[in-house]
CSV table of C-alpha atoms and ligand atoms in Angstrom, one decimal:
chain,number,residue,atom,x,y,z
A,1,MET,CA,-11.0,33.5,61.3
A,2,ARG,CA,-11.4,30.9,58.7
A,3,TRP,CA,-10.4,27.4,60.1
A,4,TYR,CA,-7.8,27.0,57.3
A,5,ARG,CA,-6.0,29.7,58.3
A,6,LYS,CA,-5.3,28.5,61.6
A,7,LEU,CA,-1.7,27.4,62.1
A,8,HIS,CA,-2.3,23.8,63.4
A,9,TRP,CA,-4.7,22.8,60.4
A,10,GLN,CA,-2.0,23.9,57.8
A,11,ILE,CA,0.7,21.9,59.7
A,12,LEU,CA,-1.8,19.0,59.6
A,13,LEU,CA,-2.4,19.5,55.9
A,14,GLY,CA,1.4,19.4,55.4
A,15,LEU,CA,1.7,16.2,57.6
A,16,PHE,CA,-1.1,14.3,55.8
A,17,SER,CA,0.2,15.2,52.1
A,18,GLY,CA,3.7,14.4,53.3
A,19,LEU,CA,2.0,10.9,54.5
A,20,VAL,CA,0.5,10.5,51.3
A,21,TYR,CA,3.4,11.6,49.2
A,22,GLY,CA,5.7,9.4,51.4
A,23,VAL,CA,3.6,6.1,50.9
A,24,LEU,CA,3.5,6.9,47.0
A,25,ALA,CA,7.2,7.5,47.2
A,26,ALA,CA,8.1,4.4,48.8
A,27,ALA,CA,5.6,2.2,46.9
A,28,ASN,CA,7.0,3.8,43.4
A,29,GLY,CA,10.9,3.6,44.4
A,30,TRP,CA,11.2,7.7,44.7
A,31,GLY,CA,13.5,7.1,47.4
A,32,LEU,CA,16.5,9.0,45.9
A,33,PHE,CA,14.4,11.7,44.4
A,34,THR,CA,12.9,12.4,47.8
A,35,GLU,CA,16.2,12.4,49.6
A,36,HIS,CA,17.7,15.0,47.0
A,37,TRP,CA,14.7,17.3,46.3
A,38,VAL,CA,12.1,17.0,49.2
A,39,ALA,CA,14.1,16.3,52.5
A,40,PRO,CA,16.2,19.4,52.1
A,41,PHE,CA,13.1,21.5,52.8
A,42,GLY,CA,12.7,19.6,56.1
A,43,THR,CA,16.2,20.1,57.1
A,44,ILE,CA,16.0,23.8,56.5
A,45,PHE,CA,12.9,23.9,58.9
A,46,ILE,CA,14.8,22.0,61.5
A,47,ASN,CA,17.9,23.9,61.2
A,48,SER,CA,16.2,27.5,61.3
A,49,LEU,CA,14.5,26.3,64.5
A,50,GLN,CA,17.5,25.0,66.0
A,51,LEU,CA,19.4,28.3,65.0
A,52,ILE,CA,17.3,30.3,67.3
A,53,ALA,CA,16.9,28.1,70.1
A,54,VAL,CA,20.3,29.1,72.0
A,55,PRO,CA,19.9,32.8,71.5
A,56,LEU,CA,15.8,32.5,72.5
A,57,VAL,CA,16.9,30.7,75.8
A,58,LEU,CA,19.8,32.9,76.3
A,59,ALA,CA,17.9,36.2,76.0
A,60,SER,CA,14.5,35.4,77.6
A,61,LEU,CA,16.0,33.6,80.9
A,62,VAL,CA,18.7,36.5,81.3
A,63,THR,CA,15.8,39.1,80.9
A,64,GLY,CA,13.5,37.1,83.1
A,65,VAL,CA,16.0,36.7,85.7
A,66,ALA,CA,16.9,40.3,85.8
A,67,SER,CA,13.6,41.3,86.1
A,68,LEU,CA,13.3,39.2,89.4
A,69,SER,CA,14.0,41.4,92.4
A,70,ASP,CA,14.6,38.4,94.8
A,71,LEU,CA,16.5,35.2,94.2
A,72,LYS,CA,14.2,33.4,96.5
A,73,LYS,CA,11.6,33.6,94.0
A,74,LEU,CA,13.9,31.9,91.6
A,75,SER,CA,15.0,29.0,93.7
A,76,ARG,CA,11.2,28.5,94.6
A,77,ILE,CA,10.0,28.3,91.0
A,78,GLY,CA,13.2,25.9,90.1
A,79,GLY,CA,12.4,23.6,93.1
A,80,LYS,CA,8.8,23.5,92.1
A,81,THR,CA,9.3,22.9,88.5
A,82,ILE,CA,12.0,19.8,89.2
A,83,ALA,CA,9.5,18.2,91.7
A,84,ILE,CA,6.6,18.4,89.3
A,85,TYR,CA,8.7,17.2,86.3
A,86,LEU,CA,10.0,14.1,88.3
A,87,ALA,CA,6.5,13.2,89.6
A,88,THR,CA,4.8,13.5,86.4
A,89,THR,CA,7.5,11.2,84.8
A,90,ALA,CA,7.2,8.5,87.4
A,91,VAL,CA,3.4,8.6,87.0
A,92,ALA,CA,4.1,8.1,83.0
A,93,VAL,CA,6.2,5.1,83.8
A,94,THR,CA,3.8,3.8,86.3
A,95,ILE,CA,1.0,4.1,83.4
A,96,GLY,CA,3.3,2.3,81.0
A,97,LEU,CA,3.9,-0.4,83.3
A,98,VAL,CA,0.1,-1.0,84.0
A,99,PHE,CA,-0.7,-1.2,80.2
A,100,VAL,CA,2.0,-3.5,79.3
A,101,ASN,CA,1.5,-5.9,82.1
A,102,VAL,CA,-2.1,-5.9,81.6
A,103,LEU,CA,-2.3,-6.1,77.8
A,104,ARG,CA,1.0,-8.4,77.5
A,105,PRO,CA,2.0,-7.5,73.9
A,106,GLY,CA,5.2,-9.5,74.2
A,107,ASP,CA,3.4,-12.8,74.5
A,108,GLN,CA,2.0,-12.6,70.9
A,109,ILE,CA,5.4,-12.6,69.4
A,110,PRO,CA,5.7,-15.9,67.3
A,111,GLU,CA,9.3,-17.5,67.7
A,112,GLY,CA,9.9,-17.1,63.9
A,113,VAL,CA,9.1,-13.2,64.1
A,114,ARG,CA,11.5,-12.9,67.5
A,115,ALA,CA,14.4,-14.7,65.5
A,116,GLU,CA,14.2,-12.8,62.5
A,117,LEU,CA,13.9,-9.3,64.3
A,118,GLN,CA,16.8,-10.1,66.3
A,119,ALA,CA,18.8,-11.2,63.2
A,120,THR,CA,17.8,-8.1,61.1
A,121,TYR,CA,18.6,-5.6,63.7
A,122,ALA,CA,21.6,-7.3,65.7
A,123,GLY,CA,24.2,-4.7,64.3
A,124,ASP,CA,22.3,-1.8,65.2
A,125,VAL,CA,22.2,-2.9,68.7
A,126,THR,CA,25.7,-3.5,69.1
A,127,ALA,CA,26.2,0.1,68.0
A,128,GLY,CA,23.6,1.5,70.4
A,129,ALA,CA,24.9,-0.7,73.3
A,130,ALA,CA,28.5,0.8,72.8
A,131,ALA,CA,27.0,4.5,73.3
A,132,ALA,CA,25.1,3.5,76.3
A,133,GLY,CA,27.7,1.6,77.8
A,134,GLU,CA,29.9,4.8,77.9
A,135,LEU,CA,27.2,6.8,79.5
A,136,ALA,CA,26.7,4.3,82.1
A,137,GLN,CA,30.5,4.3,83.0
A,138,ARG,CA,30.1,8.0,84.2
A,139,GLY,CA,30.5,8.8,87.7
A,140,PRO,CA,27.2,9.9,89.7
A,141,LEU,CA,28.2,13.6,89.8
A,142,GLN,CA,29.0,13.8,86.1
A,143,THR,CA,25.5,14.8,85.1
A,144,LEU,CA,25.9,17.9,87.6
A,145,VAL,CA,29.5,18.7,86.1
A,146,ASP,CA,28.1,18.7,82.6
A,147,ILE,CA,25.6,21.6,83.8
A,148,VAL,CA,28.6,23.9,84.2
A,149,PRO,CA,30.7,24.8,81.0
A,150,ALA,CA,34.1,26.0,81.0
A,151,ASN,CA,33.7,28.2,78.0
A,152,PHE,CA,30.3,30.0,77.2
A,153,PHE,CA,31.2,29.7,73.2
A,154,GLY,CA,31.5,25.9,73.6
A,155,ALA,CA,28.2,25.8,75.5
A,156,ALA,CA,26.4,27.7,72.9
A,157,SER,CA,28.0,25.9,70.0
A,158,SER,CA,25.7,23.0,70.2
A,159,ASN,CA,22.0,22.6,70.9
A,160,GLN,CA,22.5,19.6,72.7
A,161,ASN,CA,24.3,21.7,75.6
A,162,MET,CA,20.8,23.6,76.3
A,163,LEU,CA,21.2,23.0,80.2
A,164,GLN,CA,24.5,24.6,80.0
A,165,VAL,CA,23.2,27.8,78.4
A,166,VAL,CA,20.3,27.9,80.9
A,167,PHE,CA,23.3,27.9,83.6
A,168,VAL,CA,24.8,30.7,81.9
A,169,ALA,CA,21.8,32.6,81.4
A,170,LEU,CA,20.9,32.3,84.9
A,171,PHE,CA,24.2,33.3,86.3
A,172,LEU,CA,24.4,36.3,83.8
A,173,GLY,CA,21.0,37.4,84.9
A,174,VAL,CA,22.0,37.0,88.8
A,175,GLY,CA,25.1,39.1,87.8
A,176,LEU,CA,22.8,41.8,86.3
A,177,ILE,CA,20.8,42.0,89.5
A,178,GLN,CA,24.1,42.6,91.6
A,179,VAL,CA,25.2,45.8,89.8
A,180,PRO,CA,23.6,49.3,89.8
A,181,ALA,CA,20.5,49.7,87.6
A,182,LYS,CA,22.5,52.1,85.3
A,183,THR,CA,25.2,49.9,84.6
A,184,ALA,CA,23.0,46.9,83.8
A,185,LYS,CA,20.7,48.7,81.5
A,186,PRO,CA,22.7,48.8,78.4
A,187,LEU,CA,23.3,44.9,78.3
A,188,LEU,CA,19.6,44.2,79.6
A,189,ASP,CA,18.5,46.3,76.5
A,190,VAL,CA,20.3,44.2,74.2
A,191,PHE,CA,19.0,41.0,75.5
A,192,GLU,CA,15.5,42.3,75.7
A,193,GLY,CA,15.6,43.5,72.1
A,194,MET,CA,17.1,40.1,71.3
A,195,SER,CA,14.4,38.1,73.1
A,196,ALA,CA,11.5,40.3,71.3
A,197,VAL,CA,13.0,39.7,67.8
A,198,VAL,CA,13.7,36.1,68.2
A,199,ILE,CA,10.2,35.4,69.1
A,200,ARG,CA,8.9,37.1,66.0
A,201,LEU,CA,11.4,35.0,64.0
A,202,VAL,CA,9.4,32.0,65.5
A,203,ASP,CA,6.3,33.1,63.7
A,204,LEU,CA,8.4,33.9,60.6
A,205,ILE,CA,9.9,30.4,60.6
A,206,MET,CA,6.2,28.9,61.3
A,207,LEU,CA,5.1,30.1,57.8
A,208,ILE,CA,7.1,27.3,56.1
A,209,ALA,CA,6.1,25.0,58.9
A,210,PRO,CA,3.6,23.2,56.5
A,211,ILE,CA,6.1,22.8,54.0
A,212,GLY,CA,8.9,21.6,56.3
A,213,VAL,CA,6.5,19.0,58.0
A,214,PHE,CA,5.4,17.9,54.6
A,215,ALA,CA,9.2,17.3,53.8
A,216,LEU,CA,9.9,15.6,57.2
A,217,ILE,CA,7.1,13.1,57.1
A,218,ALA,CA,7.6,12.3,53.4
A,219,ASN,CA,11.6,11.6,53.9
A,220,THR,CA,10.9,9.5,57.4
A,221,ILE,CA,8.5,7.4,55.5
A,222,THR,CA,10.9,6.8,52.6
A,223,THR,CA,13.9,6.3,55.0
A,224,VAL,CA,12.3,3.7,57.3
A,225,ALA,CA,10.5,1.9,54.4
A,226,GLY,CA,13.8,2.1,52.1
A,227,ASP,CA,11.6,1.8,48.8
A,228,ASP,CA,9.7,-1.3,50.2
A,229,LEU,CA,6.6,-0.4,51.8
A,230,GLY,CA,5.9,-4.0,52.5
A,231,ARG,CA,8.7,-4.3,55.0
A,232,VAL,CA,6.9,-1.6,57.0
A,233,VAL,CA,3.4,-3.4,56.6
A,234,ASP,CA,5.1,-6.8,57.8
A,235,LEU,CA,6.7,-4.8,60.8
A,236,LEU,CA,3.5,-3.3,62.0
A,237,GLY,CA,1.7,-6.5,61.5
A,238,ALA,CA,4.3,-8.0,63.9
A,239,LEU,CA,4.8,-5.1,66.4
A,240,GLY,CA,1.4,-3.6,65.8
A,241,PHE,CA,0.2,-4.6,69.3
A,242,TYR,CA,3.1,-3.3,70.9
A,243,CYS,CA,2.9,0.0,69.3
A,244,LEU,CA,-0.7,0.0,70.3
A,245,VAL,CA,-0.1,-0.3,74.0
A,246,VAL,CA,2.7,2.7,73.7
A,247,VAL,CA,0.0,4.9,71.8
A,248,LEU,CA,-2.7,4.0,74.6
A,249,GLY,CA,-0.3,4.7,77.5
A,250,LEU,CA,0.7,8.0,75.8
A,251,ALA,CA,-2.9,8.9,75.1
A,252,ALA,CA,-3.9,8.0,78.8
A,253,HIS,CA,-1.0,10.2,80.1
A,254,ILE,CA,-2.0,13.1,78.1
A,255,GLY,CA,-5.8,12.7,78.5
A,256,VAL,CA,-5.6,11.9,82.2
A,257,THR,CA,-2.6,13.0,84.0
A,258,TYR,CA,-2.2,16.5,82.2
A,259,VAL,CA,-5.8,17.1,82.0
A,260,VAL,CA,-6.3,16.3,85.8
A,261,LEU,CA,-3.5,18.5,86.6
A,262,LEU,CA,-4.3,21.3,84.5
A,263,LYS,CA,-7.9,21.2,85.7
A,264,VAL,CA,-7.0,21.1,89.5
A,265,PHE,CA,-3.9,23.3,89.6
A,266,SER,CA,-4.6,26.1,86.6
A,267,PRO,CA,-7.8,28.1,85.6
A,268,MET,CA,-6.7,27.1,82.0
A,269,LYS,CA,-9.5,25.7,79.7
A,270,ILE,CA,-8.4,22.1,78.5
A,271,LYS,CA,-9.6,23.2,74.7
A,272,THR,CA,-7.5,26.3,75.0
A,273,PHE,CA,-4.4,24.4,76.2
A,274,PHE,CA,-4.6,21.8,73.5
A,275,ALA,CA,-5.5,24.4,70.8
A,276,GLY,CA,-2.6,26.4,72.0
A,277,ILE,CA,-0.1,23.8,72.0
A,278,ALA,CA,-1.0,21.8,68.9
A,279,PRO,CA,1.5,23.4,66.5
A,280,ALA,CA,4.2,22.4,68.9
A,281,GLN,CA,2.9,18.9,69.2
A,282,LEU,CA,2.7,18.8,65.4
A,283,VAL,CA,6.3,20.1,64.9
A,284,ALA,CA,7.7,17.6,67.5
A,285,PHE,CA,5.7,14.8,65.9
A,286,SER,CA,7.5,15.6,62.7
A,287,THR,CA,10.8,16.4,63.9
A,288,SER,CA,11.1,13.7,66.6
A,289,SER,CA,13.0,16.4,68.6
A,290,SER,CA,11.6,18.3,71.4
A,291,GLY,CA,15.1,20.2,71.7
A,292,ALA,CA,14.3,21.3,67.9
A,293,THR,CA,10.7,22.3,68.9
A,294,LEU,CA,11.6,24.2,72.0
A,295,PRO,CA,11.2,27.6,70.2
A,296,VAL,CA,7.8,26.7,68.9
A,297,THR,CA,6.8,25.5,72.4
A,298,MET,CA,8.1,28.6,74.0
A,299,GLU,CA,6.2,30.9,71.7
A,300,ARG,CA,2.9,29.0,72.0
A,301,CYS,CA,3.1,29.1,75.7
A,302,GLU,CA,3.8,32.7,75.9
A,303,GLU,CA,1.6,33.9,73.3
A,304,LYS,CA,-1.5,31.3,73.3
A,305,LEU,CA,-1.4,30.0,76.8
A,306,GLY,CA,-0.6,33.2,78.6
A,307,VAL,CA,2.4,31.8,80.4
A,308,SER,CA,4.6,34.8,81.6
A,309,GLU,CA,8.1,35.1,80.0
A,310,GLU,CA,10.0,34.7,83.1
A,311,VAL,CA,8.2,31.2,83.9
A,312,SER,CA,8.4,30.1,80.3
A,313,SER,CA,12.1,30.9,79.7
A,314,PHE,CA,13.0,28.8,82.9
A,315,VAL,CA,10.7,25.9,82.9
A,316,LEU,CA,10.6,25.3,79.1
A,317,PRO,CA,14.3,25.0,78.4
A,318,LEU,CA,14.8,23.0,81.4
A,319,GLY,CA,11.7,20.7,80.3
A,320,ALA,CA,13.2,20.0,76.9
A,321,THR,CA,16.3,18.6,78.3
A,322,VAL,CA,15.2,16.6,81.5
A,323,ASN,CA,11.4,16.2,81.3
A,324,MET,CA,10.6,13.7,78.8
A,325,ASP,CA,7.4,11.8,80.2
A,326,GLY,CA,6.9,10.2,76.8
A,327,THR,CA,10.2,8.8,76.6
A,328,ALA,CA,10.1,7.3,79.9
A,329,LEU,CA,6.7,5.7,79.3
A,330,TYR,CA,7.8,4.2,76.3
A,331,GLN,CA,11.1,2.7,77.5
A,332,ALA,CA,9.0,1.0,80.4
A,333,VAL,CA,6.9,-0.5,78.0
A,334,ALA,CA,9.5,-1.4,75.8
A,335,ALA,CA,11.5,-3.0,78.4
A,336,VAL,CA,8.8,-5.2,79.6
A,337,PHE,CA,7.6,-6.1,76.1
A,338,ILE,CA,11.1,-7.4,75.5
A,339,SER,CA,11.2,-9.6,78.5
A,340,GLN,CA,7.9,-10.8,77.6
A,341,ALA,CA,8.8,-11.9,74.2
A,342,LEU,CA,12.0,-13.4,75.4
A,343,GLY,CA,9.7,-15.6,77.8
A,344,MET,CA,11.4,-13.8,81.0
A,345,SER,CA,9.0,-12.9,83.9
A,346,LEU,CA,9.8,-9.9,86.1
A,347,SER,CA,9.2,-9.5,89.7
A,348,LEU,CA,7.8,-6.9,91.5
A,349,GLY,CA,11.1,-5.7,92.4
A,350,GLN,CA,12.4,-5.6,89.0
A,351,GLN,CA,9.2,-3.4,88.0
A,352,VAL,CA,10.1,-1.1,90.8
A,353,THR,CA,13.8,-0.8,89.5
A,354,ILE,CA,12.0,0.1,85.9
A,355,VAL,CA,10.2,3.2,87.6
A,356,LEU,CA,13.6,4.5,89.1
A,357,THR,CA,15.7,3.6,86.2
A,358,ALA,CA,13.3,4.9,83.5
A,359,VAL,CA,12.8,8.1,85.4
A,360,LEU,CA,16.8,8.6,85.4
A,361,ALA,CA,17.2,7.5,81.9
A,362,SER,CA,14.6,10.0,80.5
A,363,VAL,CA,16.2,12.7,82.5
A,364,GLY,CA,19.6,11.8,80.7
A,365,THR,CA,18.0,11.4,77.2
A,366,ALA,CA,18.9,13.9,74.8
A,367,ALA,CA,16.2,15.8,73.0
A,368,VAL,CA,17.1,14.4,69.8
A,369,PRO,CA,15.5,11.8,67.3
A,370,GLY,CA,16.2,8.0,68.4
A,371,ALA,CA,18.0,9.0,71.7
A,372,GLY,CA,15.2,7.3,74.0
A,373,ILE,CA,16.3,3.8,72.6
A,374,ILE,CA,19.9,4.1,73.5
A,375,MET,CA,19.0,4.8,77.1
A,376,LEU,CA,16.9,1.8,77.1
A,377,VAL,CA,19.8,-0.2,77.3
A,378,ILE,CA,20.5,1.2,81.0
A,379,ILE,CA,17.0,0.0,81.8
A,380,LEU,CA,17.4,-3.6,80.5
A,381,GLU,CA,21.0,-3.9,82.2
A,382,ALA,CA,19.1,-2.8,85.5
A,383,ILE,CA,16.6,-5.5,85.2
A,384,GLY,CA,18.9,-8.3,83.7
A,385,VAL,CA,17.3,-8.6,80.2
A,386,PRO,CA,19.6,-9.2,77.7
A,387,ILE,CA,20.2,-5.9,75.6
A,388,ALA,CA,20.2,-8.0,72.3
A,389,GLY,CA,16.4,-7.9,72.7
A,390,ILE,CA,16.3,-4.4,71.8
A,391,ALA,CA,16.5,-5.8,68.2
A,392,LEU,CA,12.8,-6.6,68.5
A,393,VAL,CA,11.7,-3.0,69.0
A,394,LEU,CA,14.0,-1.2,66.7
A,395,GLY,CA,12.2,-1.6,63.4
A,396,VAL,CA,9.2,0.7,64.8
A,397,ASP,CA,11.2,3.1,66.9
A,398,ARG,CA,11.0,6.1,64.5
A,399,ILE,CA,7.1,6.0,64.7
A,400,LEU,CA,7.0,5.7,68.5
A,401,ASP,CA,9.7,8.6,68.5
A,402,MET,CA,7.5,11.0,66.9
A,403,LEU,CA,4.5,10.0,69.3
A,404,ARG,CA,6.8,10.3,72.4
A,405,SER,CA,8.5,13.5,71.3
A,406,ALA,CA,4.9,15.1,71.0
A,407,THR,CA,4.0,14.1,74.6
A,408,ASN,CA,7.2,15.3,75.9
A,409,VAL,CA,6.5,18.8,74.5
A,410,THR,CA,2.9,18.4,76.0
A,411,GLY,CA,4.4,17.6,79.5
A,412,ASP,CA,6.6,20.8,79.1
A,413,ALA,CA,3.8,22.9,78.6
A,414,ALA,CA,1.6,21.6,81.1
A,415,VAL,CA,4.1,22.0,83.7
A,416,ALA,CA,4.8,25.6,82.6
A,417,THR,CA,1.0,26.4,82.8
A,418,ILE,CA,0.8,25.1,86.2
A,419,VAL,CA,3.9,26.7,87.6
A,420,ALA,CA,2.7,30.1,86.1
A,421,ALA,CA,-0.7,29.6,87.8
A,422,SER,CA,0.7,29.0,91.0
A,423,GLU,CA,3.0,32.0,91.0
A,424,ASN,CA,0.2,34.2,89.6
A,425,GLN,CA,1.8,34.7,86.3
A,426,LEU,CA,-0.6,33.1,83.8
A,427,ARG,CA,-2.4,35.9,82.0
A,428,MET,CA,-5.6,35.1,80.2
A,429,PRO,CA,-4.7,34.2,76.9
A,430,ASP,CA,-5.0,35.7,73.3
A,431,LEU,CA,-7.7,33.7,71.9
A,432,SER,CA,-8.1,35.7,68.7
A,433,GLU,CA,-5.7,33.8,66.7
A,434,LYS,CA,-4.2,36.8,65.4
A,435,ALA,CA,-0.7,35.8,66.8
A,436,ASP,CA,-0.7,33.0,64.3
A,437,HIS,CA,0.3,35.5,61.7
A,438,ILE,CA,3.2,38.0,61.7
A,439,ARG,CA,2.3,41.2,63.5
A,440,VAL,CA,4.2,44.3,62.3
A,441,LYS,CA,4.2,46.7,64.9
A,442,ARG,CA,5.5,50.1,63.6
B,1,LIG,N1,13.3,12.0,70.3
B,1,LIG,C1,12.5,12.3,71.7
B,1,LIG,C2,12.7,13.9,71.9
B,1,LIG,O1,13.4,14.9,71.7
B,1,LIG,C3,13.5,11.7,72.7
B,1,LIG,C4,13.7,10.2,72.5
B,1,LIG,O2,14.2,9.6,71.7
B,1,LIG,O3,12.8,9.9,73.3
B,1,LIG,O4,11.9,14.4,73.0
């Protein structure tokens, strides 16, 4: 197959053209035109992905569970998955802490820049703090309560309730095992059909991915720059080193932690893994949402990495909601950066507190754009750093959000591969690339 027919090259092309157009638009004041005539294509792309996320998770998980004859296996896979998710997130935070403590980007911020950033973003900080404050007020078991919905349609009505949908699907799957096979069959057939169709719909949606990505990137640039490109350049000048530290940390986590885990615990070739997952990384980068990317992650893991549906339908929706290594690493770097910039030194105890709170905060972070910075408030409060300091990092948050979302998705896929390998449920992937294109099987 010619290289340019491969999906990730097409998406990359969309991304770079979106970047070029976005810079031109911001430089020439085409912000309103972009908002009205370009951005909607990005929204259509994200909406169509979100539209199929709930049916996909529900159908594939119900079928996956119903095909398991013993529930012990389900709890074994569940326990393993959660343990690996938490461990990799703790490693991510530690990597972030090492980089930010060694490179000390906060020491480079001049007093004048600090005051200016704080004045510019003070209003946004108050809004974010209020949201995080509400979260912090919740009882310790509230997260558990939130997993069990009182009404199925309520759960399915918002993509932010994905964990509730996972719960309903598991429950339904268990119910299906309990009734005689003959009685379960009609319902099971419906879910099997739905799961197969929805996976094909992901292929269809991905046909417009290059255009969607173009529009999303262009719109992000014009929104952040607000018809004034100089502002972004200034911000990057002041916060460039901080951004670099986050980028280095994320790259180390992807390039070392995941690579070592994949090499040790799975037969997966690293090149196959990254080539397979690249479109999902690019969609996560463009949408800044690992939740919206979930259908693409699932499709790529099943079709390109050879992860069984049984594993992917359980591990990936769970991962999209609770496993956010990129977010946790970013939160740790941001918290220490802010304290450095404010001239506060952190003790070892405070750094350990960051590891614990960042792991928990990332679990509680919603898989939507900008959620990570809201949860940063909780970490700052835990280590006694003034939350007004968030103003220092708000200006470049969107850029880092794109990168951390791509990392989050990579982590979910790596863990799905490892869990599948450990369960003997990793078949050799289809390397022919023909699955990039719609297959009409009739
Ligand atoms: N946008 C991220 C995600 O969806 C969450 C965050 O803000 O860190 O994965």
